[in-house]
CSV table of C-alpha atoms (C1' of nucleotides) in Angstrom, one decimal:
chain,number,residue,atom,x,y,z
A,11,MET,CA,125.5,98.3,69.4
A,12,THR,CA,128.3,99.9,67.5
A,13,GLN,CA,131.9,99.6,68.5
A,14,ASP,CA,133.3,102.9,69.8
A,15,TYR,CA,136.7,103.4,68.2
A,16,TYR,CA,137.6,106.3,70.4
A,17,GLN,CA,138.3,104.1,73.4
A,18,TYR,CA,141.2,102.4,71.6
A,19,PRO,CA,144.8,103.7,71.4
A,20,ARG,CA,146.3,105.0,68.2
A,21,HIS,CA,149.8,104.3,67.2
A,22,LEU,CA,152.6,105.8,65.1
A,23,VAL,CA,153.3,103.3,62.3
A,24,ALA,CA,156.4,103.5,60.1
A,25,VAL,CA,157.9,101.6,57.2
A,26,ASP,CA,161.5,100.7,57.0
A,27,CYS,CA,163.1,99.5,53.8
A,28,ILE,CA,165.9,97.0,53.4
A,29,ILE,CA,167.2,97.9,49.9
A,30,PHE,CA,169.2,95.2,48.2
A,31,GLY,CA,171.4,95.7,45.2
A,32,PHE,CA,174.0,93.7,43.3
A,33,ASP,CA,177.2,95.0,41.8
A,34,GLY,CA,178.1,91.9,39.8
A,35,GLU,CA,180.1,90.3,42.6
A,36,ASN,CA,178.4,91.0,45.9
A,37,LEU,CA,175.1,91.7,47.4
A,38,LYS,CA,174.8,95.3,48.6
A,39,ILE,CA,172.5,97.1,51.0
A,40,LEU,CA,171.7,100.8,50.8
A,41,LEU,CA,171.9,102.6,54.2
A,42,VAL,CA,171.4,106.2,55.2
A,43,GLU,CA,173.1,108.3,57.8
A,44,ARG,CA,170.5,109.7,60.2
A,45,ASN,CA,170.3,113.5,60.1
A,46,PHE,CA,168.0,113.9,63.0
A,47,GLU,CA,167.9,112.8,66.7
A,48,PRO,CA,167.8,110.4,68.2
A,49,LYS,CA,170.9,108.5,66.9
A,50,MET,CA,171.8,111.3,64.6
A,51,GLY,CA,174.9,110.4,62.5
A,52,GLU,CA,174.4,106.7,62.9
A,53,TRP,CA,173.5,104.3,60.1
A,54,SER,CA,170.0,103.1,59.6
A,55,LEU,CA,167.5,101.8,57.1
A,56,MET,CA,165.6,104.3,55.1
A,57,GLY,CA,162.1,104.7,56.6
A,58,GLY,CA,159.1,107.0,57.1
A,59,PHE,CA,155.8,107.3,58.8
A,60,ILE,CA,152.6,106.0,57.2
A,61,GLY,CA,150.2,108.8,56.4
A,62,ASP,CA,146.5,108.8,56.7
A,63,ASN,CA,145.9,108.5,53.0
A,64,GLU,CA,148.3,105.8,52.0
A,65,THR,CA,148.8,102.1,52.5
A,66,SER,CA,152.0,100.7,53.9
A,67,ASP,CA,152.9,99.6,50.4
A,68,GLU,CA,152.4,103.1,49.1
A,69,ALA,CA,154.4,104.5,52.0
A,70,ALA,CA,157.3,102.2,51.2
A,71,GLN,CA,157.2,103.1,47.5
A,72,ARG,CA,157.1,106.8,48.5
A,73,VAL,CA,160.1,106.4,50.8
A,74,LEU,CA,162.1,104.6,48.2
A,75,ASN,CA,161.2,107.1,45.5
A,76,THR,CA,162.2,110.0,47.7
A,77,LEU,CA,165.6,108.4,48.2
A,78,THR,CA,166.3,107.0,44.7
A,79,GLY,CA,163.9,108.7,42.3
A,80,LEU,CA,163.0,105.3,41.1
A,81,GLU,CA,159.3,104.2,40.5
A,82,ASN,CA,157.7,100.8,40.6
A,83,ILE,CA,160.5,99.2,42.6
A,84,TYR,CA,160.2,95.5,43.5
A,85,LEU,CA,159.0,95.6,47.0
A,86,GLU,CA,157.7,93.0,49.4
A,87,GLN,CA,156.3,93.4,52.9
A,88,LEU,CA,158.2,91.5,55.5
A,89,ASN,CA,157.3,91.8,59.2
A,90,CYS,CA,155.7,94.1,61.6
A,91,TYR,CA,157.9,95.0,64.6
A,92,THR,CA,155.9,96.1,67.6
A,93,GLU,CA,158.2,95.9,70.6
A,94,ILE,CA,157.1,98.8,72.9
A,95,HIS,CA,160.5,100.2,73.4
A,96,ARG,CA,162.1,99.4,70.1
A,97,GLU,CA,162.6,103.2,69.6
A,98,PRO,CA,163.6,105.1,72.7
A,99,THR,CA,161.6,108.3,72.2
A,100,ALA,CA,158.1,107.1,71.4
A,101,ARG,CA,156.3,103.9,70.7
A,102,ILE,CA,156.6,103.3,67.0
A,103,MET,CA,155.5,100.2,65.2
A,104,SER,CA,157.4,99.5,62.0
A,105,ILE,CA,156.5,97.4,59.0
A,106,SER,CA,159.6,96.3,57.2
A,107,TYR,CA,159.8,96.0,53.4
A,108,TYR,CA,162.6,94.6,51.3
A,109,ALA,CA,163.3,96.1,47.9
A,110,LEU,CA,165.4,94.8,45.0
A,111,ILE,CA,166.9,97.4,42.8
A,112,ASN,CA,169.3,97.4,39.9
A,113,ILE,CA,172.3,99.4,41.1
A,114,GLU,CA,173.2,100.6,37.6
A,115,LYS,CA,169.8,102.1,36.9
A,116,ASN,CA,169.8,103.8,40.3
A,117,ILE,CA,171.9,106.7,39.0
A,118,GLN,CA,170.7,109.6,41.2
A,119,ILE,CA,170.5,109.1,45.0
A,120,ASN,CA,168.8,112.1,46.6
A,121,GLU,CA,171.6,114.2,48.1
A,122,LYS,CA,169.4,115.3,50.9
A,123,TYR,CA,170.2,111.9,52.4
A,124,SER,CA,173.7,110.7,53.0
A,125,ALA,CA,173.1,107.2,51.6
A,126,LYS,CA,175.7,104.7,50.8
A,127,TRP,CA,175.9,101.2,49.4
A,128,PHE,CA,177.5,98.7,51.8
A,129,ASP,CA,178.6,95.2,51.2
A,130,LEU,CA,176.1,92.9,52.8
A,131,GLN,CA,179.0,90.9,54.4
A,132,ASN,CA,180.3,94.0,56.0
A,133,PHE,CA,178.1,96.9,57.0
A,134,PRO,CA,177.9,99.0,60.2
A,135,THR,CA,175.8,98.3,63.2
A,136,LEU,CA,172.4,99.9,62.7
A,137,ILE,CA,170.2,101.8,65.1
A,138,PHE,CA,167.3,100.2,67.0
A,139,ASP,CA,166.2,96.8,65.7
A,140,HIS,CA,167.3,97.5,62.2
A,141,ASN,CA,170.0,94.8,62.3
A,142,GLU,CA,167.3,92.3,63.1
A,143,MET,CA,165.2,93.6,60.2
A,144,VAL,CA,168.1,93.1,57.8
A,145,LYS,CA,168.8,89.6,59.1
A,146,ASP,CA,165.1,88.7,58.6
A,147,ALA,CA,165.2,90.2,55.2
A,148,VAL,CA,168.2,88.2,54.0
A,149,LEU,CA,166.4,85.0,55.1
A,150,ARG,CA,163.3,86.0,53.2
A,151,LEU,CA,165.4,87.0,50.1
A,152,ARG,CA,166.9,83.5,50.1
A,153,ARG,CA,163.6,81.8,50.4
A,154,ARG,CA,162.0,83.9,47.7
A,155,ALA,CA,165.0,83.6,45.4
A,156,SER,CA,164.8,79.8,45.5
A,157,THR,CA,161.2,79.7,44.4
A,158,ARG,CA,160.6,82.8,42.4
A,159,PRO,CA,162.5,84.5,39.6
A,160,ILE,CA,163.2,87.6,41.6
A,161,GLY,CA,166.9,87.6,40.9
A,162,PHE,CA,166.4,89.4,37.6
A,163,GLU,CA,165.2,92.5,39.5
A,164,LEU,CA,168.8,92.9,40.7
A,165,LEU,CA,170.3,92.5,37.3
A,166,SER,CA,170.2,94.7,34.2
A,167,GLU,CA,167.8,93.7,31.5
A,168,LYS,CA,170.5,91.8,29.7
A,169,PHE,CA,173.0,89.7,31.6
A,170,THR,CA,175.5,86.9,31.1
A,171,MET,CA,175.2,83.4,32.6
A,172,LYS,CA,178.2,84.3,34.7
A,173,ASP,CA,176.4,87.4,36.1
A,174,LEU,CA,173.4,85.2,37.0
A,175,GLN,CA,175.6,82.6,38.6
A,176,ASN,CA,177.5,85.2,40.6
A,177,LEU,CA,174.2,86.6,41.8
A,178,TYR,CA,172.9,83.3,43.1
A,179,GLU,CA,176.2,82.6,44.6
A,180,ALA,CA,176.0,85.9,46.4
A,181,ILE,CA,172.4,85.4,47.6
A,182,PHE,CA,173.0,81.9,48.9
A,183,ASN,CA,176.6,82.4,49.9
A,184,GLU,CA,177.6,79.2,48.1
A,185,GLN,CA,179.7,78.2,45.1
A,186,TYR,CA,178.1,76.3,42.2
A,187,ASP,CA,179.5,74.3,39.4
A,188,LYS,CA,179.3,76.3,36.2
A,189,ARG,CA,178.0,73.4,34.0
A,190,ASN,CA,175.4,72.3,36.5
A,191,PHE,CA,174.2,75.8,37.1
A,192,ILE,CA,173.8,76.5,33.4
A,193,SER,CA,172.0,73.3,32.6
A,194,LYS,CA,169.7,73.9,35.6
A,195,ILE,CA,168.9,77.4,34.2
A,196,ASN,CA,168.4,76.1,30.7
A,197,ALA,CA,166.1,73.4,31.9
A,198,LEU,CA,163.9,76.1,33.4
A,199,ASP,CA,163.5,77.5,29.9
A,200,ILE,CA,162.6,81.0,30.8
A,201,LEU,CA,165.5,82.9,29.3
A,202,ILE,CA,166.0,84.4,25.9
A,203,LYS,CA,169.5,84.1,24.5
A,204,THR,CA,170.2,87.3,22.5
A,205,GLU,CA,172.6,87.6,19.6
A,206,GLU,CA,174.6,90.1,21.6
A,207,LYS,CA,177.8,89.4,23.5
A,208,ASP,CA,179.3,91.1,26.4
A,209,MET,CA,182.9,91.8,25.4
A,210,THR,CA,184.1,93.5,28.6
A,211,SER,CA,184.9,90.4,30.6
A,212,SER,CA,186.8,88.3,28.0
A,213,LYS,CA,188.2,88.2,24.6
A,214,LYS,CA,185.8,85.6,23.4
A,215,GLY,CA,182.8,87.5,24.8
A,216,SER,CA,179.8,85.9,26.4
A,217,TYR,CA,176.2,85.8,25.2
A,218,LEU,CA,173.7,88.1,26.9
A,219,TYR,CA,170.4,86.7,28.0
A,220,ARG,CA,167.0,88.3,28.9
A,221,PHE,CA,164.4,87.0,31.3
A,222,ASP,CA,161.3,86.0,29.3
A,223,GLU,CA,158.6,87.2,31.6
A,224,ASP,CA,155.7,86.4,29.3
A,225,LYS,CA,156.9,82.8,28.9
A,226,TYR,CA,157.4,82.5,32.6
A,227,LYS,CA,153.8,83.7,33.3
A,228,LYS,CA,152.5,81.3,30.7
A,229,LYS,CA,154.4,78.4,32.2
A,230,LEU,CA,153.2,79.5,35.7
A,231,ALA,CA,149.6,79.2,34.6
A,232,GLU,CA,150.3,75.7,33.3
A,233,GLY,CA,151.6,74.7,36.8
A,234,PHE,CA,155.3,75.3,36.3
A,235,MET,CA,157.3,75.9,39.5
A,236,PHE,CA,160.4,78.0,39.5
A,237,LYS,CA,163.0,76.2,41.6
A,238,ILE,CA,166.7,76.8,41.9
B,9,MET,CA,167.3,118.7,65.5
B,10,THR,CA,164.8,116.2,66.9
B,11,GLN,CA,162.0,114.7,65.0
B,12,ASP,CA,158.6,116.0,66.1
B,13,TYR,CA,156.3,113.0,66.4
B,14,TYR,CA,153.2,115.1,66.8
B,15,GLN,CA,153.1,115.9,63.2
B,16,TYR,CA,152.6,112.3,62.2
B,17,PRO,CA,149.2,110.6,62.1
B,18,ARG,CA,148.4,107.8,64.5
B,19,HIS,CA,146.5,104.7,63.6
B,20,LEU,CA,144.2,102.1,65.0
B,21,VAL,CA,146.0,98.8,64.8
B,22,ALA,CA,144.3,95.5,65.4
B,23,VAL,CA,145.3,91.8,65.4
B,24,ASP,CA,143.2,89.1,63.7
B,25,CYS,CA,143.8,85.4,64.4
B,26,ILE,CA,143.4,82.6,62.0
B,27,ILE,CA,142.9,79.7,64.3
B,28,PHE,CA,143.6,76.3,62.9
B,29,GLY,CA,142.5,73.0,64.4
B,30,PHE,CA,142.4,69.3,63.3
B,31,ASP,CA,139.7,66.8,64.1
B,32,GLY,CA,141.5,63.7,62.9
B,33,GLU,CA,140.2,64.0,59.4
B,34,ASN,CA,140.0,67.6,58.3
B,35,LEU,CA,141.6,71.0,59.0
B,36,LYS,CA,139.3,73.3,60.9
B,37,ILE,CA,139.1,77.0,61.4
B,38,LEU,CA,137.6,78.7,64.4
B,39,LEU,CA,135.3,81.6,63.5
B,40,VAL,CA,133.2,84.0,65.6
B,41,GLU,CA,129.9,85.6,64.9
B,42,ARG,CA,130.2,89.3,65.2
B,43,ASN,CA,128.1,90.7,68.1
B,44,PHE,CA,128.6,94.4,67.2
B,45,GLU,CA,128.2,96.6,64.2
B,46,PRO,CA,129.3,96.9,61.5
B,47,LYS,CA,128.5,93.5,60.1
B,48,MET,CA,126.9,92.2,63.2
B,49,GLY,CA,125.8,88.6,62.8
B,50,GLU,CA,128.3,87.8,60.1
B,51,TRP,CA,131.3,85.5,60.6
B,52,SER,CA,134.7,86.8,61.1
B,53,LEU,CA,138.1,86.0,62.5
B,54,MET,CA,138.7,86.7,66.2
B,55,GLY,CA,140.5,89.9,66.7
B,56,GLY,CA,141.2,92.9,68.9
B,57,PHE,CA,143.0,96.2,69.1
B,58,ILE,CA,146.6,96.5,70.2
B,59,GLY,CA,146.9,98.4,73.4
B,60,ASP,CA,149.5,100.9,74.5
B,61,ASN,CA,151.3,98.5,76.7
B,62,GLU,CA,151.4,95.3,74.7
B,63,THR,CA,153.2,94.1,71.6
B,64,SER,CA,151.2,92.6,68.7
B,65,ASP,CA,152.3,89.1,69.8
B,66,GLU,CA,150.9,89.8,73.2
B,67,ALA,CA,147.7,91.2,71.8
B,68,ALA,CA,147.2,88.0,69.7
B,69,GLN,CA,147.9,85.8,72.8
B,70,ARG,CA,145.4,87.9,74.8
B,71,VAL,CA,142.7,87.6,72.1
B,72,LEU,CA,143.2,83.9,71.9
B,73,ASN,CA,143.2,83.5,75.6
B,74,THR,CA,140.0,85.4,75.9
B,75,LEU,CA,138.3,83.2,73.4
B,76,THR,CA,139.7,79.8,74.3
B,77,GLY,CA,141.1,80.1,77.8
B,78,LEU,CA,144.3,78.5,76.5
B,79,GLU,CA,147.8,79.9,77.2
B,80,ASN,CA,151.0,79.7,75.2
B,81,ILE,CA,149.3,78.9,72.0
B,82,TYR,CA,151.5,78.3,68.9
B,83,LEU,CA,151.3,81.6,67.1
B,84,GLU,CA,153.1,83.2,64.2
B,85,GLN,CA,152.8,86.7,62.7
B,86,LEU,CA,151.7,86.7,59.1
B,87,ASN,CA,151.0,90.0,57.4
B,88,CYS,CA,150.0,93.5,58.0
B,89,TYR,CA,146.9,94.6,56.1
B,90,THR,CA,146.8,98.3,55.6
B,91,GLU,CA,144.3,99.1,52.9
B,92,ILE,CA,142.7,102.4,53.8
B,93,HIS,CA,139.1,101.3,53.4
B,94,ARG,CA,139.5,97.7,54.5
B,95,GLU,CA,137.0,98.4,57.2
B,96,PRO,CA,134.1,100.7,56.4
B,97,THR,CA,133.8,102.7,59.6
B,98,ALA,CA,137.4,103.7,60.3
B,99,ARG,CA,140.9,103.2,59.1
B,100,ILE,CA,142.2,100.2,60.9
B,101,MET,CA,145.4,98.3,60.1
B,102,SER,CA,145.4,94.7,61.0
B,103,ILE,CA,148.2,92.3,61.7
B,104,SER,CA,147.2,88.8,61.1
B,105,TYR,CA,148.4,85.8,63.1
B,106,TYR,CA,147.8,82.2,62.6
B,107,ALA,CA,147.4,79.9,65.6
B,108,LEU,CA,147.6,76.1,65.8
B,109,ILE,CA,145.6,74.5,68.6
B,110,ASN,CA,144.7,71.0,69.6
B,111,ILE,CA,140.9,70.8,69.3
B,112,GLU,CA,140.6,68.2,72.0
B,113,LYS,CA,142.4,70.3,74.6
B,114,ASN,CA,140.3,73.3,73.8
B,115,ILE,CA,137.5,72.3,76.0
B,116,GLN,CA,135.9,75.6,77.0
B,117,ILE,CA,135.3,78.2,74.4
B,118,ASN,CA,134.2,81.5,76.0
B,119,GLU,CA,130.4,81.6,75.7
B,120,LYS,CA,130.5,85.4,75.4
B,121,TYR,CA,131.5,84.8,71.8
B,122,SER,CA,129.5,82.6,69.4
B,123,ALA,CA,132.4,80.7,68.1
B,124,LYS,CA,132.3,77.7,65.9
B,125,TRP,CA,134.7,75.3,64.2
B,126,PHE,CA,134.3,75.2,60.5
B,127,ASP,CA,135.7,72.8,57.9
B,128,LEU,CA,138.5,74.7,56.1
B,129,GLN,CA,137.1,73.3,52.8
B,130,ASN,CA,133.7,74.8,53.5
B,131,PHE,CA,133.3,77.9,55.7
B,132,PRO,CA,131.1,81.0,55.3
B,133,THR,CA,132.2,84.2,53.6
B,134,LEU,CA,133.9,86.4,56.1
B,135,ILE,CA,133.7,90.1,56.7
B,136,PHE,CA,136.1,92.7,55.2
B,137,ASP,CA,139.4,91.2,54.0
B,138,HIS,CA,139.3,88.2,56.3
B,139,ASN,CA,138.9,85.7,53.5
B,140,GLU,CA,142.1,87.0,52.0
B,141,MET,CA,143.8,86.6,55.4
B,142,VAL,CA,142.7,83.0,55.7
B,143,LYS,CA,143.9,82.3,52.1
B,144,ASP,CA,147.3,83.8,53.0
B,145,ALA,CA,147.4,81.8,56.3
B,146,VAL,CA,146.8,78.5,54.6
B,147,LEU,CA,149.6,79.1,52.2
B,148,ARG,CA,151.9,80.0,55.1
B,149,LEU,CA,150.8,76.9,57.0
B,150,ARG,CA,151.7,74.7,54.1
B,151,ARG,CA,155.1,76.3,53.7
B,152,ARG,CA,155.8,76.0,57.4
B,153,ALA,CA,154.5,72.5,57.7
B,154,SER,CA,156.9,71.3,55.1
B,155,THR,CA,160.0,72.6,56.8
B,156,ARG,CA,159.1,72.7,60.5
B,157,PRO,CA,157.6,70.1,62.8
B,158,ILE,CA,154.6,72.3,63.6
B,159,GLY,CA,152.1,69.6,62.7
B,160,PHE,CA,152.4,68.2,66.2
B,161,GLU,CA,150.8,71.4,67.6
B,162,LEU,CA,147.6,70.3,66.0
B,163,LEU,CA,147.6,66.7,67.4
B,164,SER,CA,147.3,65.4,70.9
B,165,GLU,CA,150.5,64.5,72.7
B,166,LYS,CA,150.2,60.9,71.5
B,167,PHE,CA,149.0,60.0,68.1
B,168,THR,CA,149.1,57.2,65.6
B,169,MET,CA,150.9,57.2,62.3
B,170,LYS,CA,147.5,57.2,60.6
B,171,ASP,CA,146.6,60.5,62.5
B,172,LEU,CA,149.9,62.0,61.4
B,173,GLN,CA,149.3,61.0,57.8
B,174,ASN,CA,145.7,62.3,57.8
B,175,LEU,CA,147.0,65.6,59.2
B,176,TYR,CA,149.6,66.1,56.4
B,177,GLU,CA,147.1,65.0,53.8
B,178,ALA,CA,144.7,67.6,55.1
B,179,ILE,CA,147.3,70.3,55.2
B,180,PHE,CA,148.6,69.7,51.7
B,181,ASN,CA,145.3,68.4,50.3
B,182,GLU,CA,147.0,65.4,48.8
B,183,GLN,CA,147.0,61.7,49.3
B,184,TYR,CA,150.2,59.8,50.3
B,185,ASP,CA,151.2,56.2,50.1
B,186,LYS,CA,151.1,54.7,53.6
B,187,ARG,CA,154.4,52.9,53.3
B,188,ASN,CA,156.3,55.8,51.8
B,189,PHE,CA,154.9,58.2,54.4
B,190,ILE,CA,155.8,56.0,57.3
B,191,SER,CA,159.3,55.4,56.1
B,192,LYS,CA,159.8,59.1,55.5
B,193,ILE,CA,158.7,59.8,59.0
B,194,ASN,CA,160.8,57.1,60.5
B,195,ALA,CA,163.8,58.4,58.6
B,196,LEU,CA,163.4,61.7,60.3
B,197,ASP,CA,164.0,59.9,63.6
B,198,ILE,CA,162.2,62.4,65.8
B,199,LEU,CA,159.3,60.3,67.1
B,200,ILE,CA,159.2,58.1,70.1
B,201,LYS,CA,157.1,54.9,69.7
B,202,THR,CA,155.3,54.2,72.9
B,203,GLU,CA,154.1,50.8,74.2
B,204,GLU,CA,150.5,51.9,74.1
B,205,LYS,CA,148.0,51.2,71.3
B,206,ASP,CA,145.0,53.1,70.2
B,207,MET,CA,142.3,50.5,70.1
B,208,THR,CA,139.5,52.8,69.0
B,209,SER,CA,140.2,52.7,65.3
B,210,SER,CA,140.7,49.0,64.7
B,211,LYS,CA,140.6,45.6,66.3
B,212,LYS,CA,144.3,45.1,66.0
B,213,GLY,CA,145.1,48.5,67.5
B,214,SER,CA,147.8,50.9,66.3
B,215,TYR,CA,150.8,52.1,68.2
B,216,LEU,CA,150.9,55.6,69.6
B,217,TYR,CA,153.9,57.9,69.0
B,218,ARG,CA,155.1,61.1,70.7
B,219,PHE,CA,157.1,63.9,69.2
B,220,ASP,CA,160.6,63.9,70.7
B,221,GLU,CA,161.2,67.6,71.0
B,222,ASP,CA,164.5,67.3,72.8
B,223,LYS,CA,165.9,65.0,70.1
B,224,TYR,CA,164.6,67.3,67.4
B,225,LYS,CA,166.3,70.3,69.0
B,226,LYS,CA,169.5,68.4,69.4
B,227,LYS,CA,169.4,67.3,65.7
B,228,LEU,CA,168.6,70.9,64.7
B,229,ALA,CA,171.7,72.1,66.4
B,230,GLU,CA,173.7,69.5,64.5
B,231,GLY,CA,172.4,70.9,61.2
B,232,PHE,CA,169.4,68.6,60.7
B,233,MET,CA,166.7,69.9,58.5
B,234,PHE,CA,163.1,68.8,58.9
B,235,LYS,CA,161.6,68.2,55.5
B,236,ILE,CA,158.4,66.5,54.5
C,15,DG,C1',135.9,32.6,59.3
C,16,DC,C1',135.7,37.0,57.9
C,17,DA,C1',135.9,41.9,57.8
C,18,DA,C1',138.7,45.9,58.8
C,19,DA,C1',142.6,48.3,59.7
C,20,DA,C1',147.8,47.8,60.8
C,21,DG,C1',152.1,46.9,59.5
C,22,DT,C1',156.0,45.9,56.5
C,23,DG,C1',160.3,45.8,51.7
C,24,DT,C1',161.7,46.0,47.1
C,25,DT,C1',162.3,47.9,42.6
C,26,DA,C1',162.7,51.4,39.0
C,27,DC,C1',163.4,55.9,37.6
C,28,DC,C1',164.8,60.5,37.9
C,29,DC,C1',167.3,64.2,39.4
C,30,DG,C1',171.2,66.2,41.4
C,31,DT,C1',176.1,66.2,41.6
C,32,DA,C1',180.7,65.5,40.4
C,33,DC,C1',183.9,66.1,37.1
C,34,DA,C1',187.6,67.9,32.4
C,35,DC,C1',188.4,69.4,28.1
C,36,DC,C1',188.0,72.2,23.8
C,37,DC,C1',186.9,76.9,21.8
C,38,DA,C1',187.3,81.7,20.5
C,39,DT,C1',189.8,85.7,20.6
C,40,DG,C1',192.9,89.7,21.7
C,41,DC,C1',197.3,90.7,22.6
D,3,DG,C1',201.2,81.2,20.2
D,4,DC,C1',199.6,81.8,24.4
D,5,DA,C1',196.8,83.4,28.0
D,6,DT,C1',192.0,84.1,29.5
D,7,DG,C1',187.5,83.3,30.2
D,8,DG,C1',183.4,80.9,27.6
D,9,DG,C1',181.1,77.0,26.6
D,10,DT,C1',179.8,72.1,26.6
D,11,DG,C1',178.4,66.3,28.1
D,12,DT,C1',178.5,62.1,30.8
D,13,DA,C1',178.4,58.8,34.5
D,14,DC,C1',177.3,57.7,39.0
D,15,DG,C1',174.6,57.5,43.4
D,16,DG,C1',170.8,58.7,46.4
D,17,DG,C1',166.4,59.6,47.1
D,18,DT,C1',161.7,59.5,45.9
D,19,DA,C1',157.6,57.1,44.1
D,20,DA,C1',155.2,53.1,42.7
D,21,DC,C1',153.6,48.9,44.2
D,22,DA,C1',150.8,44.1,47.4
D,23,DC,C1',150.5,41.0,50.8
D,24,DT,C1',150.4,39.3,55.7
D,25,DT,C1',149.0,40.1,60.5
D,26,DT,C1',145.9,40.8,64.2
D,27,DT,C1',141.7,40.5,66.5
D,28,DG,C1',136.7,41.4,67.5
D,29,DC,C1',132.5,40.0,66.0
DNA sequence: GCAAAAGTGTTACCCGTACACCCATGC
DNA sequence: GCATGGGTGTACGGGTAACACTTTTGC
């Protein structure tokens, strides 16, 4: 006996991307203005349907690449939303992904889409269940950021301690003591202090650091746990 | 301009359930022997296709109900697996769910399915990507168990401290000091100590406890965080 | 009376947190 | 020389982890 697949319904399945960025002070989210019905003109997450010859991960990368031109973006699958009437015109399941991108690298946003960075503390109401998706994504971002060194995806290759602290303060929406934060980071021992200084923020200048990915991986293999 | 949904492919979407149980000593997983091709006779997770008029959550509950007769099972969505050739005969996406059930309550497993409880430390190789699903589910179970009082789903309504400790030792695959464990649990202050004793395990007998869900919810609302 | 599991407190160490002053430089 | 942000060390307290003996009772 072989199972007959023709008796089972088939579904439209999309991906929707929650794209996070960081401008040095605040967490940002990249939204697009819909240029088709339904809900044309309203703000939404960037999304697209999953094709026959791509996985959902690939679909999400494709969607992001179409919008930003970037490749190999940090991307993680979140949830699958399957409410029957989550979209009014058809039953569409959607797998949400969150992406972390460095705003500075992201020079050219495809003009075909009216996309805009919004402050995560203050962005418009989105279509369908996209607000729920964003809420879930923020929670996941916080969880991940506390146990994995994903914050560096949001920064440039070189950054100051102040940048890093600002980033974590934005992610967790909390203020930290400078001395405690720095000694915590130094205790992790996964940064390289360069000889260079960032002179834009002060007269003294502040040292630039890089994330030492090789060292991190080595320590991981030895049982090290990132924790912040 | 309206988007034309007919141009997009439709997909078979299934749910697969990782069903955890606890026998007082070890974590168990409920597996079924496939009675249809492909891979007939091999062990797999219990699954089923998502219908047109049900959400994935509902499909997972339906699948579990079909197998065990139980209703309102603790269930959480895990991941969506979308590799194109994850099943050999057709492209099928699968949303995995993990379920926690009390083995003792689960008196009648549907005889239509050859289902069997296996020790989580020692169960057969499963079909397709089901082993990966189980691995992911165990990790999620550990994360959840450390921050939510989900362990009680796996125990009977009344349980001894020893039961609880055995459960957490099984989940985290670690040994704990009895005194430290008990004082940690007592500090949480979310259990009710009953007058009854379980006399089966010793001559002295050990007190039975119940999870105080109302108290837990009240404390949650006041900012309490479960942590173990 | 003895075997077998239940139940119970104290101490030491570590980590997290609070906290304030000097440094380097451009203007 | 002064204003601005950068960089550094210590002390205290709370919580976690290590640790052993007494109690109960059925046989």
